[in-house]
Coordinates of C-alpha atoms and ligand atoms in Angstrom, one line a residue:
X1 CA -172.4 -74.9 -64.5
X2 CA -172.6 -71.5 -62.7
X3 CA -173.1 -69.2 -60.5
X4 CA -176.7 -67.8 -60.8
X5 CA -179.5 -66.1 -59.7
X6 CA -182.7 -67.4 -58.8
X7 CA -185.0 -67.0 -62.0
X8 CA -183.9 -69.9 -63.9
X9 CA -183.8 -72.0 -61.1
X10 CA -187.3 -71.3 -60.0
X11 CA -189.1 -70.8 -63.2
X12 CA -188.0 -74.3 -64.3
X13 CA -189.0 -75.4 -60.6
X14 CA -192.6 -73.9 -61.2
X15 CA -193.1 -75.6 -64.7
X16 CA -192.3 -78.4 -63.5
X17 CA -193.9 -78.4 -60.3
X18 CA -191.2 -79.2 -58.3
X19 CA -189.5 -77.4 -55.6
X20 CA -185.9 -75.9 -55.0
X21 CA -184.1 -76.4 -51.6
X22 CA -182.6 -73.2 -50.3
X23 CA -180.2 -74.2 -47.3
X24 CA -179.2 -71.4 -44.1
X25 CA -175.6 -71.9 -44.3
X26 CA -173.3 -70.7 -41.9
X27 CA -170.0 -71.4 -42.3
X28 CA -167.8 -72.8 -45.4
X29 CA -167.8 -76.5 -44.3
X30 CA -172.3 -76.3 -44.4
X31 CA -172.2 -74.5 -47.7
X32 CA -169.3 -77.2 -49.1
X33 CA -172.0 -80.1 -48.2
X34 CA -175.0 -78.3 -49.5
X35 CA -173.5 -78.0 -53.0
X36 CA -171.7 -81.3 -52.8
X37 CA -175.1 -82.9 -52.6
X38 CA -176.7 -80.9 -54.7
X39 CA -174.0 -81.7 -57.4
X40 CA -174.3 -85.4 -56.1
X41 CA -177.7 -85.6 -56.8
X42 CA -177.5 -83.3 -60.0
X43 CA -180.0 -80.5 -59.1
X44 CA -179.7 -77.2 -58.3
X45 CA -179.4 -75.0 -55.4
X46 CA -179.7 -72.0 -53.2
X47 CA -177.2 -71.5 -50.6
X48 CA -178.8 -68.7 -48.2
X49 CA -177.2 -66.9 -45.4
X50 CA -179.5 -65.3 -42.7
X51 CA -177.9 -61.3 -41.9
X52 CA -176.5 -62.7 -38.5
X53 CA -174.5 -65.2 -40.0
X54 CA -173.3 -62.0 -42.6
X55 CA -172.5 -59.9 -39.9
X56 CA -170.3 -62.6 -38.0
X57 CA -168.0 -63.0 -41.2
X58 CA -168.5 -59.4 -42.8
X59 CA -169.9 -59.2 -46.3
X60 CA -166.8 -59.3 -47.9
X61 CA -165.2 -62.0 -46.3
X62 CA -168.1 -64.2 -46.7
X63 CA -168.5 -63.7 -50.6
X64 CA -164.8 -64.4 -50.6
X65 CA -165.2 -68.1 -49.3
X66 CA -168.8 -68.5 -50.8
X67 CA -168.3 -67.5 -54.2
X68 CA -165.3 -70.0 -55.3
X69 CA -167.9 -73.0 -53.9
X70 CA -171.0 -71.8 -56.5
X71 CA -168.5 -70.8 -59.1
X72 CA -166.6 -74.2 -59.4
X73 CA -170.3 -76.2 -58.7
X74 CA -171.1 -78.9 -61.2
X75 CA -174.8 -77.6 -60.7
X76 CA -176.4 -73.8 -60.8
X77 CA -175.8 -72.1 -57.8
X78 CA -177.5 -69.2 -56.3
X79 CA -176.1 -67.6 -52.9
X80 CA -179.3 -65.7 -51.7
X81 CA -179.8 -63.3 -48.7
X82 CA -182.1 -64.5 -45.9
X83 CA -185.3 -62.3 -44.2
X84 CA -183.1 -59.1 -44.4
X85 CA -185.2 -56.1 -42.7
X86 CA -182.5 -53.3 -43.4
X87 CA -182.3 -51.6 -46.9
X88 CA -179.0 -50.3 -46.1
X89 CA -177.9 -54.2 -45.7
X90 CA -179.4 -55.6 -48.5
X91 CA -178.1 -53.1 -50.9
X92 CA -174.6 -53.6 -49.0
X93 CA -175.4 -57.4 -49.7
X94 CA -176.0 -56.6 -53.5
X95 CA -173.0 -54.7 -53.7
X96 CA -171.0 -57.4 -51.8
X97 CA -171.9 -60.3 -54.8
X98 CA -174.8 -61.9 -53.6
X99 CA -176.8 -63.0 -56.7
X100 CA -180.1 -62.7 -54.7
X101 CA -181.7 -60.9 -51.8
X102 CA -184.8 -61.4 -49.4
X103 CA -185.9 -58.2 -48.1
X104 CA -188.4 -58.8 -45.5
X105 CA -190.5 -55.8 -44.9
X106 CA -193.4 -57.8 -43.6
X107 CA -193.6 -56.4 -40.6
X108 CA -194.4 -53.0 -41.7
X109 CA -197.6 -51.7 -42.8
X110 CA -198.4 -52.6 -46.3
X111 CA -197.6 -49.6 -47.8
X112 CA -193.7 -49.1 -46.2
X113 CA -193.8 -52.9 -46.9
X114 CA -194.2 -51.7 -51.0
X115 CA -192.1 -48.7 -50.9
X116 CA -189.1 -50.6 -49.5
X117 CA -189.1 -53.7 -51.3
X118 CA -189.6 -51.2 -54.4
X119 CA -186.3 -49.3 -53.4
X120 CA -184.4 -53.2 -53.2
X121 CA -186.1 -54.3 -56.9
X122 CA -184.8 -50.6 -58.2
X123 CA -181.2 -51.3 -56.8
X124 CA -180.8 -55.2 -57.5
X125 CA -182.5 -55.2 -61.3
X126 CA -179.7 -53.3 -63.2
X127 CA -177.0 -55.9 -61.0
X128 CA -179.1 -58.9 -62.4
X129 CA -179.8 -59.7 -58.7
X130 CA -183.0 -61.4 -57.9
X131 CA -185.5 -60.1 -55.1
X132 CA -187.7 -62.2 -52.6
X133 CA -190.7 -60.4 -50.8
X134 CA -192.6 -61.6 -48.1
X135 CA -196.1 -60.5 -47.4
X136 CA -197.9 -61.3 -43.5
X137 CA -196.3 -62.8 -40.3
X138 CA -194.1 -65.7 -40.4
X139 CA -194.5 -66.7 -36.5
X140 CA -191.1 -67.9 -34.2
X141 CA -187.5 -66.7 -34.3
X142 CA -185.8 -66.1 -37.4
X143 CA -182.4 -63.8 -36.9
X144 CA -183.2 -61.8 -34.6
X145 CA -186.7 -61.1 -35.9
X146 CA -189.4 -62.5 -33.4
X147 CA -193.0 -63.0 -34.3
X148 CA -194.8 -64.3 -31.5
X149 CA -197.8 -66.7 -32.0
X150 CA -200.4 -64.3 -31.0
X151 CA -199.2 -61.8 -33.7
X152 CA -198.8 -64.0 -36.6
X153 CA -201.3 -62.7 -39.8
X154 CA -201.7 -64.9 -43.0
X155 CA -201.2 -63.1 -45.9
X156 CA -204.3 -61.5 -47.6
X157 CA -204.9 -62.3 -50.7
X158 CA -206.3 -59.0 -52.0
X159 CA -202.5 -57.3 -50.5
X160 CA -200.9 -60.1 -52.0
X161 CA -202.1 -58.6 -55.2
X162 CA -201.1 -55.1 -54.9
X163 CA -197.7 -56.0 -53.3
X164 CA -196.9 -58.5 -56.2
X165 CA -198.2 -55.9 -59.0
X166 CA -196.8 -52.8 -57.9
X167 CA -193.2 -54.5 -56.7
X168 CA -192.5 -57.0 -59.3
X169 CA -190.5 -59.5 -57.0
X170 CA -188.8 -62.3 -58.0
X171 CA -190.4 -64.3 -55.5
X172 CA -192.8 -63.8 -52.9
X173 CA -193.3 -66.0 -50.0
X174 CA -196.9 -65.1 -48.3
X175 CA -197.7 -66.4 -44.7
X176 CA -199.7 -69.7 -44.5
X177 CA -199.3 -71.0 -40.6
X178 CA -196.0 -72.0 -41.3
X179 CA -193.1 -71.6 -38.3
X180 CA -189.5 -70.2 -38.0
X181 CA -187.4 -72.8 -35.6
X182 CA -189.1 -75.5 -34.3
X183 CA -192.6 -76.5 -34.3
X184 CA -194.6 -76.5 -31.0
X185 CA -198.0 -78.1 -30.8
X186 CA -200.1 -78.6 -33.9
X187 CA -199.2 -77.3 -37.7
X188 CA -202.1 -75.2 -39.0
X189 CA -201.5 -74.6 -42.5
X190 CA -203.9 -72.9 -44.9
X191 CA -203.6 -74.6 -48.0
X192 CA -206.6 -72.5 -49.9
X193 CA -204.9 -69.8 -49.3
X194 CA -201.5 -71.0 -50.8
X195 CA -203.1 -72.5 -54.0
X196 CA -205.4 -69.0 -54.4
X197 CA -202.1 -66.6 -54.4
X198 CA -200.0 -69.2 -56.5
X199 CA -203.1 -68.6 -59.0
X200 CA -202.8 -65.2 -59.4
X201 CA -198.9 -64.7 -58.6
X202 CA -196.7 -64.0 -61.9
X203 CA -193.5 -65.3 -59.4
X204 CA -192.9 -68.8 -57.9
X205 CA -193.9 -69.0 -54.1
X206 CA -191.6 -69.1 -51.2
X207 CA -192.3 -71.9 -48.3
X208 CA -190.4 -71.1 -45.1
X209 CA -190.2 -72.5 -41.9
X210 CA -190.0 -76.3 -43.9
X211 CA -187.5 -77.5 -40.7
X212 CA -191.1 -79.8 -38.9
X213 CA -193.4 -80.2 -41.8
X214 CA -194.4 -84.0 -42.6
X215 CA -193.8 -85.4 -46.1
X216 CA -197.4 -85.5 -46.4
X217 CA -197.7 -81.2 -46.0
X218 CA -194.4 -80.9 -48.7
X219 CA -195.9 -82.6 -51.3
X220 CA -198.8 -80.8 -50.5
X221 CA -197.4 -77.4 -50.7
X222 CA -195.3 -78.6 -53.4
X223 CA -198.4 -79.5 -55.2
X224 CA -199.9 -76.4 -54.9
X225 CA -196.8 -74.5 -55.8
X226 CA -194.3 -74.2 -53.6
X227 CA -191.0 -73.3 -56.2
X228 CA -188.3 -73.1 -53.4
X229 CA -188.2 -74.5 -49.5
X230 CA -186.4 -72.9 -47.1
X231 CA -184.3 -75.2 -44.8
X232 CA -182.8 -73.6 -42.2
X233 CA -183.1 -75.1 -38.6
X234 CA -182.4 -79.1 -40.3
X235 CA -179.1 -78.2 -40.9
X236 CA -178.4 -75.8 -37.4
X237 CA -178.7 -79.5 -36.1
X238 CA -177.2 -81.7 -38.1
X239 CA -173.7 -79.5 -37.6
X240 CA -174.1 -79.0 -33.9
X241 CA -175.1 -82.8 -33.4
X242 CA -172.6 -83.9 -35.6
X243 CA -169.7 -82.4 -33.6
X244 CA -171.3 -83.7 -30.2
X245 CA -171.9 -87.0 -31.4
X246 CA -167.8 -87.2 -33.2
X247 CA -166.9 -85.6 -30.0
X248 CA -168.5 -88.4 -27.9
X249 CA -167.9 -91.3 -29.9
X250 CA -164.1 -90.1 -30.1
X251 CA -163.3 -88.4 -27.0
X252 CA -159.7 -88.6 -27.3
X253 CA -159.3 -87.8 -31.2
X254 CA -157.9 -84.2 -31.8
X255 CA -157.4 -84.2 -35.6
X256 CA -160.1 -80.9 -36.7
X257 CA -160.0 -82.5 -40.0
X258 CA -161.5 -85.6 -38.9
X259 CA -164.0 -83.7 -37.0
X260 CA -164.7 -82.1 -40.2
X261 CA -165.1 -84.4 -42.5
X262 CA -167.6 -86.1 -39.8
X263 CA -169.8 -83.4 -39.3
X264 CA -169.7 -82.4 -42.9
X265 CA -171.3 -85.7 -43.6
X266 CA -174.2 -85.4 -41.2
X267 CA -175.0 -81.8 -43.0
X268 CA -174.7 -83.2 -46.5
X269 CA -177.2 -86.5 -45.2
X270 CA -179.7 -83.7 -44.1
X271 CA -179.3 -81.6 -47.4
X272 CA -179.6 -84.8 -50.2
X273 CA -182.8 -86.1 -48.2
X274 CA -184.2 -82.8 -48.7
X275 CA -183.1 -82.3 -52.2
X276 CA -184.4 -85.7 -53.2
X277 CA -187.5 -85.2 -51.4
X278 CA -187.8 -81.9 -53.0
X279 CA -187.1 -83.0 -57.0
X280 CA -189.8 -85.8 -56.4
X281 CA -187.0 -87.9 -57.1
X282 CA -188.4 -90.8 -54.2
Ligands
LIG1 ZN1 -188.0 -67.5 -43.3

């Protein structure tokens, strides 16, 4: 198969109501797993990096180690930027071989929101690069982008409808009540408003902040929509805990490679439950 950019993945996602993992990678051995169970499982996949992860490696170096993995895949790979808030970046990003881009322009009013976003669909288009848009506040820490619970906004439906029409994204992820990090206290999602802008969007919908949400609220969301799931925190843990928990059962071991091929495990365990959940394939 090959390395793609989002449209085919999602449209076939949103016919068949099914939904797309996209996985926060953040180093080679994370993206390795994520496609290895994607390719395992046969279905395809979005690697994403967030910009911090970008800016530890540099753009080019990244691509370099990123690229081979989605070219060589058995499945359709897309490597996809995460809630970027710089146009400079996300053009730089473009540039750099990513085959799709999130700019996240959210937190401006609607109109800077438009005219940015506008600027990123302009730039990728020609490149046959894909663009995600996001529309209200996504609450908790993302990057280094922090929306505090008090400031959170779900997306409006009549802004939705401007934003999509006049920016033509890709794919748009609108805020329901879903969270960045992990969840504190009770999950309010507002499903109406998910299955009312899926009705009128011409793009598949975005879910983020899917690290918390019960089975019960995917298939939900899925239900209603929901063409790609962004899992980011999951697989933060399943690489740190992985290490810790190799490290403590095996205190004296010093091979890296065994540490590796431990903690590369727990990642892809984390990745093929979501991908199976995901395809409906349970
Ligand atoms: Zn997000």
């Amino acid at each position: 198969m090959s390395y793609v950019n989002m449209e085919a993945i999602l449209e076939n996602a949103r016919k068949d109501h099914y939904a797309v993992g996209a996985f926060n990678i953040v180093n080679y051995l994370t993206a390795k797993a994520a496609v290895e169970a994607a390719e395992e499982l046969n279905q395809n996949i979005i690697i994403q990096t967030s910009v911090k992860t970008v800016k530890a490696f540099g753009i080019q170096e990244m691509m370099g180690f990123l690229k081979p993995i989605a070219e060589n895949a058995r499945v359709n790979v897309a490597i996809h930027l995460d809630h970027s808030t710089d146009v400079a970046f996300t053009k730089a990003c473009i540039d750099g071989g990513w085959s799709s881009v999130m700019y996240d322009g959210s937190q401006l009013p609607l109109t800077d929101n438009i005219k940015n976003t506008m600027e990123i669909v302009a730039y990728a288009k020609p490149k046959n690069v894909t663009v995600e848009g996001e529309l209200g506040a996504i609450v908790g820490v993302e990057d280094d982008i922090v929306v505090k619970e008090g400031d959170h906004a779900h997306a409006k439906p009549a802004d939705c409808r401007i934003y999509l029409k006049e920016t033509g994204v890709d794919a748009f992820a609108p805020a329901i009540g879903t969270a960045h990090g992990v969840y504190k206290g009770e999950i309010k999602i507002d499903y109406d408003l998910f299955e009312e802008i899926n009705e009128f969007s011409l793009c598949p919908l975005v879910l983020h902040g899917g690290t918390g949400l019960s089975d019960e609220m995917f298939h939900r969301l899925i239900g209603l929509g929901a063409s790609k799931v962004n899992i980011s925190t999951a697989i933060k843990i399943a690489y740190c805990q992985g290490m810790a928990t190799f490290s403590k059962e095996n205190p004296d071991q010093n091979d890296p490679l065994k540490l590796d091929a431990f903690t590369k495990q727990a990642v892809k365990k984390v990745v093929t439950e979501h991908i199976r959940f995901f395809s409906l394939m349970d």
